[in-house]
Amino acid sequence: MPAFVKVAFDVPLPEAFTYRSDAFPEAVLGRRVSAPFGRRELTGYVVGELATCDIDEALVKGLSRVVDKEALFDKKSVDLATWMAGMYFCGLGEALAAMLPSGRREPGAAALDAEILEMAEAPLTLSAEQSSALDRITSTPGGIHYLYGITGSGKTEVFLQAAEASLAGGKGVIYLVPEIALTGQVVEAAQRRFGGRCAVIHSRLSPSRKLAEWRRILRGEAQVVIGARSAIFAPLAKLGLIVIDEEHESSYKAGNSPRYHARQVAMRRRGSEGATLVMGSATPSAEAWRLMEEGQVGRLELTKRLSGGALPAIEIVDMRGEDSSISGRLAEAIRDTAKAGGQSILFLNRRGFSYFFRCKSCAAEIRCRHCSVALTYHKDRNALVCHYCGYRIPPPRACPECGSLDVGWAGFGTERVEEEAGRRFPDLKILRLDADSTSRVGELERILQDFREGKADILLGTQMVAKGLNFPRVKTVGVVLADTSLNLPDFRAAERTFSLIVQVAGRAGRFSPDGRVLIQTFRPDSPVIRLAAQSRLAEFYALELSARKDLGFPPFARLVRLVFRSKDKAKASMAAADFAHAASPYLPQDAEILGPAECPLAMVAGTARWQLIFRAPELRDLHRALGLALAEWEAPSGVRLETDVDPASLM
Ligand code: ADP
Ligand code: ZN
Ligand code: ZN
């Protein structure tokens, strides 16, 4: 019986604290406890047991209470959390808090099991390509593979059969999908195949249901865990396989501290637990593409569409000279579709800026001379600003490319598109899907269900809809303005735009070979848009990777981003400058600091945001240097610091 335990709390401190536990023999590793911390009483995680005290015993306090009757995690989870805390510069308890469900045990929580059907559907007979991919996966345990194939090429079936093989070998499976509500078919397929051995974990589950699923995994009742990002932490005793479906999706990166990437955590678990990792997508991330090119990740290609249906024709609509956000051609396609009883989807890009500065004659946009990212127009200050390095210029009077004087800012906001759609199609029913409606539990599902049942003619939504496009009646898909994401001040802008177009087209054509995809753009000649419309993937990746290499962006460099937030703008900018100064002596020679600069999202909820971007060819030395600087540096009062290793977005 341990007399002392180490407890980690959900606070930004790297260490765990020692407590006397002799009054609580049940306070063992893996359980949550309540204990006095400073002047407060906090719930923490028991991460270690000690027979003898490791600090001055006179200073040690006793635990107040043990929360759990069963362990919530094991030693492996503690090891993973320790790695997370080091990698992402967060506290050990913060890492555990991100990994574990937080719910309380409720009597009714286990009712979930009854819903799960105990049926085992037979696997499909694999095509030759699928079967050779599966052979490679099962014959190289511990390997990293990439299933690269267009939408409908049967990746899911290969994942499911690889999962079966893992289970047959007595090992569990984690199957990651980007967003549960939009990947319902995959979840259903897995449940049909694995019945009660399947656990589903996602953010929409109530805390108590999440905890119930978690416990089924801990007890070994569920061996296939399917879920979004956080399912990567599932406490499977023996992990044999990790599947990352739609690997390119940005939702695999956490938006709050610790800002982990599920792919990175998967790599770590593969290494420490000897699991096989299989990723898959029709549009791999640039990082993954490079790993395949270098042979570090095995490429398994599926070239045939098993779902039937050809890829639809993709039309590029030149928006130069258009006044409306919905061009004549798109409007006509929507009307024809509705007349024939079909449905249309319009994609907006809400994440993007509504406004950017461009030449109305040649569509050139103004880029930073130092960073080559698009400058953002600030109307209030009448300035074009680079949000990487802080470079700013007054808006030019003439286009630097063609000399035209017809330059200015433009853009289509969501509201404007919705309003115009309503005006243009007064007789058609429009459903709208946006971040607000999707934050309410069940709302997203309801809207998608209504649309699937034909209760509306047009669905207006952000790119998130692209993932779940399984609407048999959809004949027309319009991307309202591809440039919105292309012009983002982010080095991944081209990659995201490309992938959006290819994904939208692939899914749209799944059910309707006669389907149409229209891409509206002010830059019809942009290679990104052209190559996407023609599905010329290899050429796009070659072009994109060479640009990244020239500019020194990932995957040819690693970035760490620090954001300094404060109600007081001057404080935020001064703290950023101060940290840059403090960190400089530690940095390796080949590292550089971009900034301080205002974040592209300069104000969020009344809080000013300034950033530093650290860049180096390799992460190791840069990471170590920042660890030292962060440990030493103290944020001034009123300033909060966010750290982001390998940031997915620089907004
Ligand atoms: P992807 O995941 O690559 O987008 P899916 O796994 O959804 O593609 O497969 C597309 C369709 O093809 C599905 O309806 C699936 O049932 C079917 N399919 C997959 N593999 C086979 C196969 N070996 N034989 C027949 N149909 C298959
Ligand atoms: Zn011009
Ligand atoms: Zn710049």
XYZ file of C-alpha atoms and ligand atoms in Angstrom:
680
model
C 0.000 0.000 0.000
C 1.557 3.302 -1.032
C 1.880 5.860 1.727
C 2.318 8.753 -0.699
C 1.062 9.537 -4.176
C 2.001 11.962 -6.927
C -0.941 14.047 -8.127
C -1.118 16.120 -11.326
C -3.636 18.957 -11.559
C -5.173 20.630 -14.580
C -2.906 23.679 -14.262
C -0.061 24.921 -16.459
C 2.652 23.482 -14.242
C 4.928 20.740 -15.497
C 5.242 18.786 -12.276
C 3.100 16.464 -10.164
C 2.751 17.055 -6.413
C 3.298 14.703 -3.504
C 0.440 13.939 -1.072
C 0.048 11.659 1.923
C -2.372 8.864 1.049
C -2.265 6.478 3.998
C -5.852 7.347 4.894
C -6.918 6.363 1.351
C -5.558 2.973 0.338
C -7.768 3.130 -2.773
C -5.905 6.209 -4.066
C -3.890 4.356 -6.681
C -2.532 5.282 -10.083
C -5.287 6.060 -12.556
C -7.859 7.474 -10.166
C -8.899 11.039 -9.610
C -8.589 12.525 -6.145
C -9.487 15.766 -4.447
C -6.728 17.526 -2.555
C -5.812 20.924 -1.114
C -3.774 22.914 -3.617
C -2.672 26.341 -2.478
C -5.772 27.813 -0.939
C -8.107 25.811 -3.123
C -9.431 22.293 -3.233
C -8.728 20.760 -6.659
C -9.428 17.501 -8.423
C -6.277 15.899 -9.757
C -4.958 12.682 -11.245
C -2.890 10.126 -9.353
C 0.069 9.566 -11.664
C 2.422 7.716 -9.319
C 2.612 5.798 -6.047
C 5.478 6.204 -3.582
C 6.475 3.954 -0.693
C 8.592 6.719 0.810
C 8.210 10.451 0.617
C 10.322 12.215 -2.048
C 10.275 15.674 -0.437
C 10.399 17.126 3.071
C 7.629 15.223 4.830
C 6.717 18.172 7.012
C 5.465 20.006 3.899
C 3.247 17.202 2.674
C -0.526 17.499 2.940
C -3.030 14.680 2.906
C -5.631 13.867 0.239
C -9.227 14.882 0.946
C -11.159 12.345 -1.095
C -10.906 9.737 -3.827
C -13.253 10.448 -6.733
C -13.179 7.224 -8.780
C -14.062 3.685 -7.790
C -12.169 2.309 -10.782
C -9.018 3.552 -12.449
C -9.582 5.943 -15.345
C -6.165 5.462 -16.925
C -3.050 3.355 -16.629
C 0.714 3.784 -16.628
C 0.762 3.922 -20.435
C -1.532 6.960 -20.358
C 0.765 8.650 -17.847
C 3.714 8.038 -20.152
C 1.788 9.471 -23.084
C 0.716 12.506 -21.032
C 4.311 13.082 -19.980
C 5.342 13.066 -23.611
C 2.490 15.463 -24.475
C 3.469 17.874 -21.703
C 7.034 17.974 -23.021
C 6.131 18.168 -26.683
C 3.387 20.782 -26.431
C 4.700 22.843 -23.498
C 1.777 22.177 -21.184
C 1.259 20.821 -17.680
C 1.103 17.071 -17.048
C -2.370 17.462 -15.574
C -3.434 19.606 -18.526
C -2.344 16.823 -20.860
C -4.313 14.247 -18.862
C -7.344 16.529 -18.797
C -7.234 16.715 -22.596
C -6.905 12.938 -22.862
C -9.520 11.747 -20.406
C -13.298 12.085 -20.215
C -14.273 14.317 -17.358
C -17.731 12.980 -16.573
C -19.055 11.597 -13.355
C -20.349 8.111 -13.152
C -24.122 7.924 -13.413
C -26.310 4.870 -12.905
C -27.916 5.128 -16.339
C -24.723 5.642 -18.238
C -24.270 2.039 -19.276
C -27.613 1.951 -21.124
C -25.682 2.680 -24.298
C -24.675 -0.952 -24.660
C -28.240 -1.998 -25.365
C -28.334 0.133 -28.527
C -25.392 -1.578 -30.078
C -26.453 -4.301 -32.401
C -24.833 -7.641 -31.954
C -24.470 -8.403 -35.598
C -21.453 -9.120 -37.614
C -21.762 -8.211 -41.248
C -19.621 -10.167 -43.657
C -16.704 -8.364 -45.260
C -16.784 -7.586 -48.988
C -14.602 -9.459 -51.439
C -11.716 -7.110 -52.048
C -10.612 -5.878 -55.430
C -7.055 -6.704 -56.491
C -5.807 -3.254 -55.464
C -7.574 -3.366 -52.118
C -6.316 -6.829 -51.432
C -2.690 -5.990 -52.134
C -3.008 -2.891 -49.922
C -4.412 -5.031 -47.113
C -1.612 -7.565 -47.545
C 0.986 -4.864 -47.162
C -0.662 -3.502 -44.031
C -1.054 -6.861 -42.315
C 2.361 -8.162 -43.308
C 4.285 -5.208 -41.862
C 3.236 -4.815 -38.231
C 4.498 -1.555 -36.812
C 4.656 -0.010 -40.283
C 3.311 3.340 -41.472
C 1.162 3.221 -44.569
C -0.867 5.663 -46.602
C -3.933 4.576 -48.476
C -4.138 7.100 -51.251
C -7.197 6.929 -53.446
C -10.038 8.971 -54.828
C -13.370 9.154 -53.053
C -15.262 5.929 -53.548
C -12.158 3.843 -54.193
C -12.934 1.576 -51.236
C -10.549 2.825 -48.560
C -13.098 2.199 -45.808
C -13.335 -1.489 -46.633
C -9.547 -1.853 -46.445
C -9.500 -0.058 -43.070
C -12.258 -2.324 -41.753
C -10.534 -5.503 -42.884
C -7.221 -4.335 -41.447
C -9.115 -3.772 -38.192
C -10.509 -7.310 -38.356
C -7.014 -8.672 -38.854
C -5.787 -6.746 -35.822
C -8.635 -8.068 -33.672
C -7.960 -11.596 -34.890
C -4.427 -11.129 -33.590
C -5.795 -10.117 -30.190
C -5.052 -6.415 -30.566
C -7.303 -3.374 -30.432
C -7.937 -0.685 -33.031
C -8.332 3.083 -32.979
C -10.164 4.420 -36.023
C -10.089 8.216 -36.307
C -12.545 10.185 -38.396
C -12.635 13.983 -38.657
C -16.172 14.666 -37.510
C -18.604 12.011 -36.325
C -21.794 13.677 -37.471
C -20.463 13.938 -41.004
C -18.950 10.486 -41.180
C -21.978 8.554 -40.056
C -21.587 5.943 -42.786
C -18.179 4.898 -41.513
C -19.423 4.627 -37.939
C -22.423 2.587 -39.037
C -20.265 0.324 -41.163
C -17.916 -0.294 -38.231
C -20.838 -0.998 -35.913
C -22.385 -3.428 -38.369
C -19.053 -5.183 -38.662
C -17.959 -5.240 -35.039
C -21.194 -4.916 -33.080
C -20.695 -4.564 -29.337
C -16.909 -4.660 -29.627
C -17.128 -1.134 -31.031
C -16.989 2.016 -28.877
C -17.812 5.420 -30.323
C -16.287 8.517 -28.752
C -16.874 12.075 -29.813
C -17.354 15.557 -28.464
C -21.131 15.524 -28.746
C -21.534 12.652 -26.298
C -22.625 13.749 -22.866
C -19.779 13.544 -20.342
C -21.337 10.560 -18.599
C -21.812 8.620 -21.824
C -18.273 9.386 -22.816
C -17.099 8.065 -19.494
C -19.211 4.939 -19.939
C -17.638 4.273 -23.346
C -14.213 4.933 -21.879
C -14.800 2.377 -19.146
C -15.936 -0.236 -21.658
C -12.576 0.236 -23.371
C -10.640 0.049 -20.091
C -12.433 -3.147 -19.130
C -11.549 -4.659 -22.494
C -15.188 -4.968 -23.616
C -14.679 -2.689 -26.608
C -11.636 -3.248 -28.772
C -12.485 -1.041 -31.739
C -12.631 2.631 -30.844
C -14.012 4.931 -33.459
C -14.037 8.643 -32.912
C -12.788 12.118 -33.645
C -9.453 13.619 -32.548
C -9.476 12.741 -28.856
C -10.178 9.054 -29.529
C -6.439 8.757 -30.205
C -6.056 8.568 -26.396
C -8.312 5.521 -26.023
C -6.911 3.274 -23.276
C -6.719 0.016 -25.189
C -4.618 -2.513 -23.325
C -3.044 -3.815 -26.524
C -3.033 -1.472 -29.473
C -2.526 -3.140 -32.850
C -3.731 -0.614 -35.426
C -4.419 3.095 -35.751
C -6.428 4.293 -38.741
C -6.547 7.990 -39.607
C -9.253 8.521 -42.201
C -9.157 11.831 -44.122
C -5.658 12.474 -42.825
C -5.502 15.951 -44.380
C -8.321 17.300 -42.209
C -7.384 20.225 -40.004
C -9.763 19.071 -37.260
C -7.110 16.566 -36.173
C -5.240 19.471 -34.662
C -6.527 20.631 -31.276
C -7.542 24.275 -31.018
C -6.911 24.612 -27.271
C -3.955 23.849 -25.080
C -2.434 21.341 -25.380
C -2.492 21.959 -29.133
C -1.737 18.403 -30.098
C -2.087 16.857 -33.535
C -3.767 13.448 -33.500
C -1.373 12.301 -36.246
C 1.617 13.216 -34.087
C 0.139 11.421 -31.069
C -0.615 8.445 -33.317
C 3.016 8.350 -34.441
C 4.065 8.390 -30.807
C 1.709 5.564 -29.810
C 2.780 3.552 -32.836
C 6.369 3.868 -31.680
C 5.840 3.134 -28.006
C 3.180 0.442 -28.377
C 4.283 -1.186 -31.610
C 1.059 -0.513 -33.492
C 0.598 -0.232 -37.248
C -0.466 3.170 -38.555
C -2.584 3.543 -41.677
C -3.624 6.964 -42.915
C -5.865 7.600 -45.852
C -7.175 10.385 -48.048
C -7.887 11.424 -51.601
C -5.899 14.591 -50.908
C -3.006 13.905 -48.516
C -1.485 16.768 -46.562
C 1.695 18.188 -48.079
C 3.625 16.720 -45.127
C 2.277 13.241 -45.762
C 2.927 13.536 -49.477
C 6.552 14.352 -48.824
C 6.922 11.420 -46.407
C 5.600 9.165 -49.153
C 7.998 10.642 -51.690
C 10.869 10.004 -49.324
C 9.724 6.459 -48.723
C 9.239 6.991 -44.988
C 5.577 6.184 -45.391
C 4.476 3.401 -47.724
C 2.086 4.540 -50.418
C -0.773 2.122 -51.157
C -2.718 3.419 -54.104
C -6.315 2.734 -55.007
C -7.004 4.018 -58.491
C -10.450 2.631 -59.272
C -13.802 3.929 -58.218
C -15.716 1.000 -56.729
C -18.750 3.047 -55.855
C -19.551 3.521 -59.526
C -20.161 6.928 -61.021
C -17.595 8.967 -62.847
C -15.977 12.112 -61.512
C -18.243 15.009 -62.430
C -17.164 17.722 -64.786
C -15.644 20.656 -62.945
C -16.290 24.057 -64.442
C -14.329 27.118 -63.523
C -16.419 30.278 -63.509
C -14.528 33.503 -64.087
C -15.932 36.066 -61.668
C -14.092 39.060 -63.077
C -16.740 41.542 -64.062
C -19.487 39.766 -62.078
C -21.484 41.967 -59.721
C -23.329 39.230 -57.907
C -21.831 36.606 -55.635
C -23.779 33.995 -57.576
C -22.825 34.110 -61.237
C -25.304 33.741 -64.059
C -23.960 30.298 -64.861
C -24.242 29.048 -61.294
C -27.737 30.479 -60.937
C -28.821 28.733 -64.119
C -27.381 25.415 -62.967
C -29.217 25.726 -59.649
C -32.508 26.497 -61.377
C -32.142 23.653 -63.901
C -31.347 21.289 -61.068
C -34.365 22.343 -59.037
C -36.630 22.023 -62.080
C -35.451 18.436 -62.527
C -36.179 17.697 -58.866
C -32.551 17.774 -57.764
C -30.721 19.654 -55.029
C -27.769 22.038 -54.919
C -25.078 22.802 -52.383
C -23.249 26.106 -52.138
C -19.960 26.242 -50.282
C -18.817 29.330 -48.524
C -15.606 29.815 -46.733
C -16.365 31.313 -43.426
C -12.922 30.864 -41.987
C -11.522 33.171 -44.593
C -11.420 36.882 -44.649
C -14.286 38.459 -46.411
C -12.059 41.200 -47.655
C -8.837 41.147 -49.548
C -7.100 43.574 -51.800
C -6.700 42.784 -55.445
C -6.427 44.110 -58.942
C -9.799 44.034 -60.644
C -8.209 43.770 -64.068
C -5.686 40.956 -63.655
C -6.795 39.677 -60.226
C -3.275 39.863 -58.835
C -3.288 40.185 -55.089
C -0.673 42.035 -53.106
C 1.808 39.852 -51.255
C 4.399 40.530 -48.576
C 7.870 40.993 -50.018
C 9.347 39.125 -47.058
C 6.947 36.271 -46.507
C 5.035 35.991 -49.755
C 1.718 35.559 -48.003
C -1.221 37.700 -49.054
C -1.456 41.012 -47.270
C -4.658 41.695 -45.397
C -6.547 44.895 -45.954
C -7.412 46.887 -42.854
C -10.086 49.306 -43.811
C -9.974 51.301 -40.589
C -6.259 52.041 -40.956
C -6.247 52.046 -44.737
C -3.223 49.747 -44.732
C -2.165 46.397 -46.138
C -0.538 44.372 -43.398
C 1.556 41.187 -43.368
C 0.532 39.125 -40.380
C 3.674 37.122 -40.329
C 6.311 39.817 -40.099
C 4.393 43.017 -39.539
C 5.324 44.566 -42.888
C 2.774 47.180 -43.901
C 2.158 49.449 -46.852
C -0.530 51.872 -47.878
C -2.824 50.347 -50.511
C -1.183 50.857 -53.904
C -2.952 53.098 -56.403
C -1.989 50.911 -59.336
C -1.581 47.180 -59.769
C 2.085 46.183 -59.397
C 1.548 43.410 -61.958
C -0.320 45.071 -64.830
C -0.387 48.744 -63.947
C -4.169 48.960 -63.958
C -5.661 51.655 -61.760
C -8.715 49.518 -61.081
C -7.550 48.123 -57.747
C -9.423 47.795 -54.493
C -10.842 45.544 -51.878
C -13.627 43.067 -52.445
C -15.128 39.933 -51.077
C -18.308 38.067 -50.405
C -19.404 37.669 -46.821
C -21.704 34.865 -45.773
C -24.582 37.222 -45.129
C -24.325 38.690 -48.581
C -24.435 35.304 -50.297
C -27.395 34.184 -48.259
C -29.253 37.376 -48.955
C -28.532 37.163 -52.685
C -29.522 33.523 -52.859
C -32.810 34.397 -51.190
C -33.399 37.198 -53.659
C -32.439 35.214 -56.748
C -34.382 32.090 -55.857
C -37.464 33.293 -53.988
C -39.326 30.093 -54.861
C -36.609 27.711 -53.626
C -36.131 26.562 -50.062
C -32.708 27.247 -48.600
C -31.127 25.606 -45.558
C -28.107 27.110 -43.907
C -25.423 25.304 -42.014
C -22.902 27.345 -40.100
C -20.789 27.323 -36.992
C -23.647 28.661 -34.868
C -26.091 25.985 -35.838
C -23.547 23.212 -35.466
C -22.562 24.108 -31.930
C -25.973 22.988 -30.695
C -26.211 19.278 -30.082
C -28.360 17.579 -32.672
C -28.811 20.680 -34.819
C -26.224 19.733 -37.423
C -27.666 16.238 -37.693
C -31.166 17.614 -38.048
C -30.273 20.022 -40.855
C -28.397 17.338 -42.755
C -31.294 14.926 -42.293
C -33.808 17.488 -43.561
C -31.705 18.129 -46.599
C -31.209 14.432 -47.279
C -34.980 13.958 -47.128
C -35.438 16.608 -49.765
C -36.951 19.271 -47.525
C -34.888 21.995 -49.191
C -33.517 22.779 -52.629
C -30.296 24.483 -51.609
C -27.900 23.860 -48.751
C -25.625 26.754 -47.907
C -22.671 25.745 -45.802
C -19.032 26.061 -45.008
C -16.442 23.605 -46.203
C -17.239 21.277 -43.343
C -20.107 19.954 -45.412
C -17.616 18.616 -47.932
C -16.751 15.761 -45.600
C -20.254 14.444 -45.390
C -21.545 14.913 -48.870
C -23.609 11.802 -49.210
C -26.754 13.280 -50.588
C -28.061 11.205 -53.499
C -30.235 14.024 -54.855
C -27.485 16.617 -55.152
C -26.731 17.443 -58.780
C -25.089 20.832 -58.544
C -22.321 21.926 -56.244
C -20.986 25.464 -56.282
C -17.915 26.793 -54.530
C -18.963 30.419 -54.154
C -15.466 31.848 -54.069
C -12.434 29.593 -54.108
C -10.183 32.629 -53.708
C -11.367 33.254 -50.167
C -9.267 30.439 -48.817
C -6.589 30.899 -51.445
C -5.977 34.426 -50.235
C -5.672 33.573 -46.575
C -2.490 34.844 -44.968
C -1.442 31.280 -44.282
C 1.164 29.175 -45.998
C -1.327 26.299 -46.183
C -3.831 28.379 -48.166
C -3.084 26.728 -51.506
C -3.141 23.230 -50.056
C -6.483 23.773 -48.341
C -8.081 25.310 -51.406
C -6.838 22.508 -53.612
C -8.057 19.816 -51.275
C -11.448 21.449 -50.855
C -12.072 21.517 -54.603
C -10.907 17.948 -55.172
C -12.898 16.620 -52.217
C -16.059 18.454 -53.181
C -15.826 17.202 -56.749
C -15.087 13.630 -55.698
C -18.069 13.435 -53.426
C -20.455 15.284 -55.643
C -19.915 12.763 -58.406
C -20.458 9.811 -56.170
C -24.153 9.512 -56.708
C -24.710 11.497 -59.849
C -22.439 10.976 -62.796
C -24.309 13.825 -64.496
C -23.549 16.119 -61.558
C -21.968 19.531 -62.059
C -19.393 21.279 -59.953
C -18.859 24.993 -60.479
C -15.908 26.773 -58.962
C -16.271 30.555 -58.907
C -13.033 32.492 -58.835
C -11.454 35.800 -59.683
C -8.320 33.871 -60.542
C -9.278 31.285 -63.142
C -5.655 31.007 -64.186
C -4.340 30.177 -60.739
C -2.503 26.860 -61.044
C -4.029 25.732 -57.751
C -7.554 26.036 -59.096
C -6.699 24.752 -62.555
C -4.881 21.653 -61.299
C -7.656 20.908 -58.806
C -10.347 21.203 -61.454
C -8.445 18.747 -63.637
C -7.596 16.398 -60.752
C -3.877 16.686 -61.480
C -2.714 15.845 -57.982
C 0.896 14.868 -58.497
C 1.551 18.109 -60.356
C -0.044 20.165 -57.630
C 2.010 18.554 -54.882
C 5.230 19.002 -56.853
C 4.453 22.674 -57.360
C 3.357 23.258 -53.795
C 6.292 21.449 -52.235
C 8.783 23.353 -54.322
C 7.183 26.637 -53.261
C 7.308 25.580 -49.610
C 10.929 24.655 -50.006
C 11.809 28.014 -51.549
C 9.997 29.903 -48.801
C 11.216 27.717 -45.957
C 7.823 26.566 -44.748
C 6.779 23.102 -43.514
C 7.441 20.338 -44.342
C 10.867 21.882 -45.050
C 10.964 23.711 -41.740
C 9.285 23.372 -38.374
C 7.375 26.216 -36.750
C 6.489 27.063 -33.188
C 4.012 29.858 -32.719
C 3.587 31.896 -29.560
C 0.541 34.125 -29.184
C 0.511 36.865 -26.567
C -2.975 37.945 -25.579
C -4.010 40.925 -23.529
C -6.860 43.371 -23.104
C -4.152 45.973 -23.465
C -2.722 45.935 -26.968
C 0.537 47.614 -25.997
C 1.125 45.025 -23.298
C 0.628 42.182 -25.765
C 3.062 43.621 -28.285
C 5.629 44.477 -25.621
C 5.447 41.008 -24.115
C 6.035 39.492 -27.558
C 9.058 41.693 -28.131
C 10.332 40.930 -24.662
C 10.032 37.194 -25.124
C 11.784 37.359 -28.499
C 14.635 39.141 -26.779
C 14.749 36.647 -23.904
C 14.659 33.603 -26.182
C 17.292 34.798 -28.668
C 20.372 33.641 -26.719
C 19.018 30.091 -26.500
C 18.110 29.659 -30.144
C 20.162 27.408 -32.395
C 22.036 29.159 -35.196
C 19.703 28.023 -37.928
C 16.568 29.240 -36.148
C 14.879 32.536 -36.863
C 12.098 34.615 -35.367
C 9.321 36.045 -37.535
C 7.689 38.979 -35.838
C 6.513 40.256 -33.429
C 3.451 40.882 -35.558
C -0.219 41.264 -34.965
C -2.112 38.010 -35.500
C -4.362 38.034 -38.581
C -7.206 37.779 -36.095
C -5.820 40.764 -34.236
C -8.684 41.144 -31.802
C -10.762 38.298 -30.460
C -13.470 39.128 -27.950
C -11.835 42.368 -26.972
C -8.438 40.765 -26.505
C -5.482 41.897 -28.602
C -3.288 39.161 -30.090
C 0.349 39.432 -31.088
C 2.491 36.597 -32.296
C 6.012 35.319 -32.677
C 6.727 32.560 -35.135
C 9.916 30.593 -34.559
C 11.254 28.685 -37.500
C 14.063 26.170 -37.914
C 14.907 23.358 -40.320
C 14.643 20.787 -37.491
C 12.438 20.914 -34.422
C 14.734 19.358 -31.815
C 17.102 22.182 -30.932
C 14.495 24.887 -31.428
C 12.116 23.033 -29.139
C 14.739 22.605 -26.453
C 15.670 26.298 -26.643
C 12.058 27.398 -26.332
C 11.558 25.039 -23.409
C 14.394 26.765 -21.572
C 13.188 30.234 -22.466
C 9.605 29.462 -21.496
C 10.663 28.056 -18.129
C 12.588 31.199 -17.369
C 10.299 33.836 -18.767
C 7.367 35.078 -16.782
C 4.413 36.624 -18.550
C 3.719 40.160 -17.329
C 0.453 40.558 -15.476
C -2.520 40.832 -17.779
C -0.798 38.902 -20.567
C -1.643 35.313 -21.468
C 0.653 33.163 -23.544
C -0.443 30.410 -25.935
C 2.114 28.038 -27.377
C 1.567 26.071 -30.542
C 4.097 23.555 -31.805
C 3.649 22.825 -35.528
C 0.709 25.220 -35.824
C -1.936 24.197 -38.335
C -3.179 27.712 -38.744
C -1.435 31.007 -38.303
C -4.546 33.094 -37.889
P -13.627 5.691 -49.884
O -13.556 5.433 -48.413
O -12.368 5.395 -50.597
O -14.173 7.036 -50.226
P -15.701 3.774 -49.746
O -14.975 2.902 -48.813
O -16.777 4.620 -49.202
O -14.662 4.680 -50.507
O -16.270 2.848 -50.905
C -17.150 3.301 -51.877
C -18.208 2.264 -52.175
O -17.635 1.099 -52.762
C -18.964 1.800 -50.967
O -20.330 1.823 -51.264
C -18.474 0.388 -50.730
O -19.477 -0.409 -50.166
C -18.085 -0.063 -52.118
N -17.007 -1.039 -52.082
C -15.830 -0.914 -51.435
N -15.075 -2.014 -51.621
C -15.788 -2.854 -52.415
C -15.546 -4.135 -52.976
N -14.400 -4.785 -52.759
N -16.517 -4.688 -53.734
C -17.650 -4.033 -53.957
N -17.956 -2.822 -53.467
C -17.035 -2.217 -52.703
Zn -3.316 43.966 -62.330
Zn 5.851 39.424 -44.170
